[in-house]
Coordinates of C-alpha atoms and ligand atoms in Angstrom, one line a residue:
M5 CA 102.9 79.8 147.2
Q6 CA 104.1 83.1 148.9
P7 CA 102.5 86.3 147.6
L8 CA 104.7 88.3 145.2
L9 CA 102.9 91.5 145.9
K10 CA 103.7 93.3 149.0
E11 CA 101.0 95.0 151.1
N12 CA 102.1 98.5 150.1
N13 CA 101.3 97.1 146.3
C14 CA 104.9 97.5 145.3
F15 CA 106.8 94.4 144.1
N16 CA 109.1 92.3 145.8
Y17 CA 112.5 93.1 144.2
A18 CA 114.4 90.9 146.6
K19 CA 112.7 87.6 145.1
I20 CA 113.7 88.7 141.6
E21 CA 116.5 89.1 142.3
K22 CA 117.2 85.7 143.6
L23 CA 115.9 84.0 141.0
F24 CA 118.4 85.7 138.7
I25 CA 121.3 84.8 140.8
L26 CA 120.2 81.2 140.6
K27 CA 120.4 81.4 136.9
E28 CA 123.9 82.6 137.0
M29 CA 124.8 79.5 139.3
V30 CA 124.2 76.9 136.6
E31 CA 125.8 78.6 133.7
T32 CA 128.6 76.1 133.8
S33 CA 125.9 72.9 133.1
L34 CA 124.0 75.0 130.8
K35 CA 122.1 72.3 128.7
V36 CA 119.7 74.3 127.0
P37 CA 120.2 78.2 126.9
F38 CA 117.0 80.1 126.8
L39 CA 118.1 81.8 123.3
D40 CA 121.6 81.2 122.0
L41 CA 122.0 84.6 120.1
Q42 CA 125.7 83.4 119.1
K43 CA 124.3 80.2 117.2
V44 CA 121.2 82.3 115.7
N45 CA 123.5 84.9 114.1
S46 CA 126.7 82.6 113.2
R47 CA 124.3 81.2 110.6
F48 CA 125.0 84.5 108.4
Q49 CA 128.3 85.0 109.5
D50 CA 129.7 84.9 105.8
Q51 CA 127.1 87.2 104.1
F52 CA 127.5 89.8 107.1
Q53 CA 131.1 90.2 106.8
D54 CA 130.9 90.5 102.8
T55 CA 128.1 93.3 103.4
L56 CA 130.5 94.7 106.3
S57 CA 133.2 95.3 103.9
A58 CA 130.9 96.8 101.4
I59 CA 129.8 99.3 103.8
L60 CA 133.2 99.9 105.1
D61 CA 134.2 100.7 101.3
S62 CA 131.0 103.0 100.8
G63 CA 132.0 105.2 103.7
W64 CA 128.4 106.0 104.4
F65 CA 126.8 104.8 107.5
I66 CA 123.5 106.1 108.5
L67 CA 120.2 106.2 106.6
G68 CA 121.6 105.3 102.9
D69 CA 121.2 102.7 100.3
K70 CA 121.3 99.7 102.6
V71 CA 118.6 101.4 104.9
E72 CA 116.3 102.3 101.9
A73 CA 116.6 98.9 100.5
F74 CA 115.6 97.3 104.0
E75 CA 112.9 99.5 104.2
K76 CA 111.5 98.2 100.7
D77 CA 112.3 94.7 101.7
F78 CA 110.4 94.8 104.8
A79 CA 107.5 96.9 103.5
E80 CA 106.9 94.1 100.9
Y81 CA 107.3 91.4 103.3
C82 CA 104.8 92.8 105.6
G83 CA 102.6 93.3 102.5
V84 CA 102.4 97.1 103.1
K85 CA 102.8 100.2 101.0
H86 CA 105.7 102.0 103.5
S87 CA 108.2 101.0 105.8
V88 CA 110.2 103.7 107.9
A89 CA 113.5 102.0 109.7
V90 CA 114.1 103.8 113.0
A91 CA 116.4 103.3 115.9
N92 CA 114.5 100.9 118.2
G93 CA 111.0 99.4 118.9
L94 CA 109.9 102.0 121.6
E95 CA 110.9 105.3 119.5
A96 CA 108.7 103.4 116.7
I97 CA 105.9 103.6 118.7
V98 CA 106.6 107.3 120.0
L99 CA 107.0 108.2 116.5
I100 CA 103.4 106.8 115.3
L101 CA 101.9 108.5 118.0
K102 CA 103.6 112.0 117.3
A103 CA 102.8 111.7 113.5
L104 CA 99.0 111.1 114.7
N105 CA 99.1 114.1 116.6
V106 CA 98.4 112.3 120.2
E107 CA 99.1 115.1 122.7
K108 CA 99.2 115.6 126.5
G109 CA 96.0 114.2 128.2
D110 CA 94.9 112.1 125.3
E111 CA 94.1 108.4 126.0
I112 CA 95.4 105.2 124.5
I113 CA 94.1 101.9 125.2
V114 CA 96.6 99.2 125.7
P115 CA 96.6 95.8 127.2
A116 CA 97.7 95.9 130.9
N117 CA 99.9 92.6 130.6
T118 CA 102.4 94.3 127.7
Y119 CA 106.2 94.7 127.8
I120 CA 106.9 98.2 129.4
A121 CA 107.9 99.8 126.3
S122 CA 104.4 99.9 125.0
I123 CA 103.6 102.4 128.1
L124 CA 106.7 104.0 128.2
A125 CA 106.0 105.5 124.6
I126 CA 102.5 106.5 125.5
S127 CA 104.1 108.3 128.5
Q128 CA 106.8 109.8 126.3
V129 CA 104.3 111.9 124.3
G130 CA 102.3 113.0 127.4
A131 CA 99.3 110.6 126.9
I132 CA 97.9 108.3 129.1
P133 CA 98.0 104.7 128.8
I134 CA 94.6 103.2 129.8
L135 CA 95.4 99.7 130.8
C136 CA 92.7 97.0 129.6
E137 CA 92.8 93.3 130.9
P138 CA 93.6 90.6 128.7
E139 CA 91.9 87.4 127.6
E140 CA 93.6 84.5 129.4
N141 CA 93.7 82.0 126.5
S142 CA 95.6 84.2 124.1
F143 CA 97.3 87.0 126.6
N144 CA 96.1 89.4 124.2
I145 CA 93.8 92.2 124.8
N146 CA 90.2 91.1 125.8
T147 CA 88.2 93.2 122.9
L148 CA 85.1 92.6 125.2
L149 CA 86.3 94.9 127.6
I150 CA 87.6 97.8 125.2
E151 CA 84.6 99.9 124.8
E152 CA 84.0 100.3 128.4
K153 CA 87.3 102.3 128.5
I154 CA 86.6 104.7 125.5
T155 CA 86.1 108.4 126.6
Q156 CA 86.0 111.8 125.0
R157 CA 89.8 111.8 125.2
T158 CA 90.5 108.4 123.8
K159 CA 92.7 108.5 120.5
A160 CA 93.8 105.2 119.9
I161 CA 94.0 101.6 120.5
M162 CA 97.0 100.0 120.6
P163 CA 96.9 96.1 120.6
V164 CA 100.2 94.1 121.1
H165 CA 100.5 90.9 119.6
L166 CA 102.0 89.4 122.8
Y167 CA 104.1 86.3 122.5
G168 CA 103.9 86.4 118.7
Q169 CA 100.2 85.7 118.4
L170 CA 98.0 88.3 116.6
A171 CA 95.5 90.0 118.7
D172 CA 91.8 89.8 117.5
M173 CA 92.2 92.6 115.0
A174 CA 88.8 92.1 113.4
E175 CA 87.1 93.1 116.4
I176 CA 89.4 95.7 117.3
Y177 CA 88.7 97.1 114.0
N178 CA 84.8 97.1 114.3
I179 CA 85.3 99.2 117.8
A180 CA 87.9 101.8 116.1
K181 CA 85.5 102.3 113.2
K182 CA 82.5 103.0 115.5
W183 CA 84.4 105.5 117.8
K184 CA 86.3 106.7 115.2
L185 CA 89.6 105.8 116.7
S186 CA 93.0 105.0 115.3
I187 CA 94.5 101.5 115.7
I188 CA 98.5 101.4 116.3
E189 CA 99.9 97.7 116.6
D190 CA 102.8 96.9 118.8
A191 CA 104.1 94.3 116.5
A192 CA 107.6 94.2 118.1
Q193 CA 107.0 90.3 119.1
S194 CA 105.2 89.3 116.0
H195 CA 107.4 89.7 112.8
G196 CA 105.6 87.2 110.3
A197 CA 102.6 86.4 111.8
S198 CA 99.4 86.3 109.5
K199 CA 95.8 86.0 109.5
E200 CA 93.8 83.6 107.2
N201 CA 93.5 85.9 104.3
G202 CA 97.5 86.2 104.0
K203 CA 97.4 89.9 105.8
K204 CA 100.6 89.9 108.1
A205 CA 101.2 92.1 111.3
G206 CA 102.3 95.3 110.3
N207 CA 99.2 95.4 107.9
L208 CA 96.3 95.3 110.2
S209 CA 96.4 99.0 111.6
D210 CA 97.0 102.6 110.5
A211 CA 100.6 102.0 111.4
A212 CA 102.7 99.2 113.3
A213 CA 105.9 99.3 115.4
F214 CA 108.3 96.6 115.1
S215 CA 111.5 96.0 117.2
F216 CA 114.6 94.4 115.8
Y217 CA 116.2 94.0 119.3
P218 CA 118.5 91.0 118.9
G219 CA 115.9 88.6 120.8
K220 CA 113.1 89.0 118.6
N221 CA 112.0 87.0 115.7
L222 CA 113.9 89.4 113.3
G223 CA 116.9 90.7 115.2
A224 CA 119.8 93.0 114.4
L225 CA 123.3 92.9 116.0
G226 CA 122.2 95.7 117.9
D227 CA 119.1 97.9 118.1
G228 CA 116.9 98.8 115.7
G229 CA 113.3 99.2 114.6
A230 CA 110.6 99.9 112.0
I231 CA 107.4 101.5 111.4
T232 CA 104.8 100.0 108.7
T233 CA 101.7 102.0 107.3
N234 CA 99.9 102.3 104.3
D235 CA 99.5 105.9 104.8
H236 CA 101.6 107.8 102.2
S237 CA 101.3 111.1 104.3
L238 CA 102.0 109.4 107.9
M239 CA 105.0 107.7 106.2
E240 CA 106.3 111.2 105.0
K241 CA 106.0 112.8 108.5
I242 CA 107.6 109.7 110.6
K243 CA 110.6 110.1 107.9
I244 CA 110.8 113.5 108.8
L245 CA 110.4 113.2 112.5
R246 CA 113.2 110.6 112.9
N247 CA 115.7 112.7 111.5
Y248 CA 115.4 116.1 113.8
G249 CA 112.1 117.1 112.1
S250 CA 114.0 118.0 109.2
K251 CA 113.1 117.0 105.6
F252 CA 115.9 119.4 103.8
K253 CA 119.1 119.7 105.9
Y254 CA 119.2 122.6 108.6
E255 CA 115.4 123.1 107.8
N256 CA 113.0 121.9 110.7
L257 CA 109.4 121.4 110.0
Y258 CA 108.9 119.7 113.7
K259 CA 110.6 119.4 116.9
G260 CA 111.7 115.9 115.8
F261 CA 114.0 113.1 117.2
N262 CA 117.1 111.3 116.3
S263 CA 115.9 107.9 115.6
R264 CA 117.7 106.6 112.8
L265 CA 118.9 103.3 111.6
D266 CA 122.6 102.3 110.9
E267 CA 123.5 100.8 107.3
I268 CA 125.2 98.1 109.1
Q269 CA 122.2 97.1 111.0
A270 CA 119.8 97.6 107.7
A271 CA 122.1 95.4 105.7
F272 CA 122.3 92.6 108.3
L273 CA 118.6 92.9 108.7
S274 CA 118.0 92.3 104.8
I275 CA 120.0 89.2 105.0
K276 CA 118.1 87.7 108.0
L277 CA 114.6 88.9 106.5
Q278 CA 115.3 85.9 103.8
Y279 CA 115.3 83.4 106.4
L280 CA 112.4 84.7 108.8
D281 CA 109.6 82.7 107.5
Q282 CA 111.8 79.5 107.7
D283 CA 112.7 80.5 111.4
N284 CA 109.2 81.1 112.4
Q285 CA 108.4 77.7 111.0
R286 CA 110.8 75.9 113.2
R287 CA 109.5 77.8 116.0
R288 CA 106.1 76.3 115.4
E289 CA 107.4 73.1 115.0
I290 CA 109.1 73.2 118.6
A291 CA 105.7 74.8 120.0
E292 CA 103.6 71.7 118.5
I293 CA 106.1 69.4 120.1
Y294 CA 105.7 71.3 123.4
T295 CA 101.9 71.4 123.1
N296 CA 101.5 67.8 121.9
T297 CA 104.0 66.2 124.5
I298 CA 104.2 68.0 127.4
K299 CA 101.7 66.3 129.7
N300 CA 102.1 67.4 133.5
K301 CA 99.0 68.2 135.6
H302 CA 100.5 71.1 137.3
I303 CA 101.3 72.8 134.0
R304 CA 98.9 75.0 131.8
L305 CA 100.3 75.0 128.3
P306 CA 99.4 78.1 125.9
K307 CA 96.4 77.4 123.9
K308 CA 97.0 76.5 120.2
P309 CA 95.6 79.2 117.7
A310 CA 92.7 78.6 115.5
F311 CA 94.9 79.5 112.5
T312 CA 98.5 78.2 113.1
K313 CA 100.3 81.3 111.1
S314 CA 98.8 83.6 113.4
H315 CA 101.2 82.8 115.9
V316 CA 105.3 83.0 115.4
W317 CA 106.0 81.9 119.0
H318 CA 108.3 84.6 119.9
L319 CA 107.9 83.1 123.3
F320 CA 106.5 79.8 124.5
V321 CA 104.7 80.9 127.7
L322 CA 103.2 78.2 130.1
R323 CA 101.4 79.1 133.4
T324 CA 101.7 77.4 136.6
I325 CA 101.2 78.4 140.5
N326 CA 104.1 76.6 141.3
R327 CA 106.1 79.0 139.1
D328 CA 109.2 79.6 141.1
D329 CA 109.4 76.1 142.0
L330 CA 109.3 74.8 138.6
Q331 CA 112.0 77.5 137.3
K332 CA 114.4 76.4 140.1
F333 CA 113.9 72.6 139.0
L334 CA 114.4 73.4 135.3
T335 CA 117.5 75.5 136.1
S336 CA 118.8 72.5 138.1
K337 CA 118.3 70.4 135.0
G338 CA 120.4 73.1 133.0
I339 CA 117.4 74.7 131.3
Q340 CA 117.3 78.3 131.2
T341 CA 114.0 79.8 131.4
V342 CA 112.6 83.6 131.5
V343 CA 109.6 85.0 133.4
H344 CA 107.8 87.5 130.8
Y345 CA 107.4 89.7 132.7
P346 CA 107.7 89.4 136.6
I347 CA 106.1 93.0 137.3
P348 CA 103.0 94.1 135.5
P349 CA 103.4 97.8 134.4
H350 CA 100.9 99.2 136.9
K351 CA 102.9 97.8 139.7
Q352 CA 106.0 99.2 138.6
R353 CA 107.9 102.0 140.7
A354 CA 108.1 104.3 137.8
Y355 CA 104.1 104.1 137.6
S356 CA 103.2 104.7 141.0
E357 CA 100.1 106.4 139.9
F358 CA 98.8 103.2 138.8
N359 CA 100.1 101.2 141.6
N360 CA 96.5 100.8 143.3
L361 CA 94.8 99.7 140.2
E362 CA 93.1 96.6 140.4
L363 CA 93.7 94.4 137.3
P364 CA 93.6 90.7 139.0
I365 CA 94.0 88.8 135.7
T366 CA 97.3 90.7 134.7
E367 CA 98.7 90.3 138.3
R368 CA 97.8 86.4 138.4
I369 CA 99.3 86.1 134.8
H370 CA 102.6 87.9 136.1
K371 CA 102.9 85.5 138.9
E372 CA 102.3 82.4 137.0
V373 CA 104.1 82.6 133.8
L374 CA 107.5 81.1 132.7
S375 CA 109.0 81.1 129.2
L376 CA 110.6 77.8 127.6
P377 CA 113.3 78.2 125.4
I378 CA 112.2 78.1 121.6
S379 CA 114.5 79.4 118.8
P380 CA 115.2 78.3 115.8
V381 CA 118.5 77.1 116.6
M382 CA 117.4 74.7 119.1
S383 CA 118.2 71.2 118.2
N384 CA 115.7 68.1 118.4
E385 CA 117.7 66.6 121.4
Q386 CA 117.1 70.1 123.4
V387 CA 113.5 70.0 122.6
Q388 CA 112.8 66.4 123.6
Y389 CA 115.0 67.1 126.8
V390 CA 112.9 70.2 127.7
V391 CA 109.8 67.8 127.4
D392 CA 111.4 65.0 129.5
C393 CA 112.1 67.3 132.3
L394 CA 108.8 69.1 132.5
N395 CA 107.1 65.5 132.3
E396 CA 109.3 64.7 135.1
Y397 CA 108.4 67.7 137.3
K398 CA 106.5 66.9 140.7
V399 CA 105.3 69.1 143.1
N400 CA 105.9 68.6 146.9
E401 CA 102.7 68.7 148.5
Ligands
PLP9 C1 110.7 94.7 122.6 C2 109.5 95.2 122.4 C3 109.3 96.7 122.4 C4 110.6 97.7 122.3 O1 111.3 97.4 121.3 P1 112.9 97.8 121.6 O2 113.7 97.9 120.2 O3 113.5 97.2 122.7 O4 112.8 99.4 122.0 C5 108.0 97.2 122.3 N1 107.1 96.7 122.9 C6 107.0 95.1 122.9 C7 105.8 94.5 123.1 C8 108.2 94.7 123.0 O5 108.3 93.2 123.2

């Protein structure tokens, strides 16, 4: 396989672009789209239309009854005391960091293989992301490597429940307690994931950030996000920060943001929240079929979690050293796949200060991962077709 990383440690963009072009070429014979958002949302069309009419009649469009109702519904769903709805997942993290008084030069320990938004949020408040290698079986932060990263400047640990699977929160809690650090969950991919004791993502830290980007397990018809917490004063501060730093109109306590959720999105989300558990269960069924019936010596399947409900399968991510070839093969079969993610944050041009860091596990993951279609609206026939094609795949040696 060709090396993906160029000598100067910057990423080979030309190669990535080629993969995208390939995907476009087969659009006409697409048998299994990666994620059919039309189908996901058309299930709720009548309910969406009714609520839209009601909102049009009300004439109130930002931070109103619908947002308050969704905040209540979502807090209840996550089992927390409070939820604050905001504009998107990235800003949910930024607002938590701000509310926890994270400042310039403070350090936040975060998995090196996360989606870029976790890292961007840390940068946006002037703090420094301290990149920690993941554990290969779960793709989540390796808790054995956290303590060696702690310094005088460390303020918080920010685990990401990557691809939908809970990080080892019990161990992270022990470390945070010992070193008096805050914990922030990036729960943008893990709506509904739950521990054996029934505690869910969003209720396993000081504050958690969710995204309702359309492709997430709970997705709006546009951007959206939320913060969950059991800390009353943190919730109050975040509510003020999301609205210009103002509690009473034209009076500003903090240098705040505009990060508010629309009434329309909140109302749509309240409708879809009722079906989240059902949708997650369907994702688990598909993951079960994939893991039990894909048998190919060139493919390493994701490890089943010890506790089924700790994973909501936002993504089904396999590994193979023939990743680009396998993607091409599946494309030719009309199966759309995506790489999450092709370039690790520390190899991005935007993070040139980190380009020389050595994070071999993270780098290998980025070269080998491929995400198969998985969504609540996939048919059994589609699932079986994906399995059949993967079992048929051969490597030309
Ligand atoms: C999607 C995502 C975010 C950002 O959410 P947006 O709503 O797109 O801003 C943050 N972290 C992770 C891990 C994500 O997957």
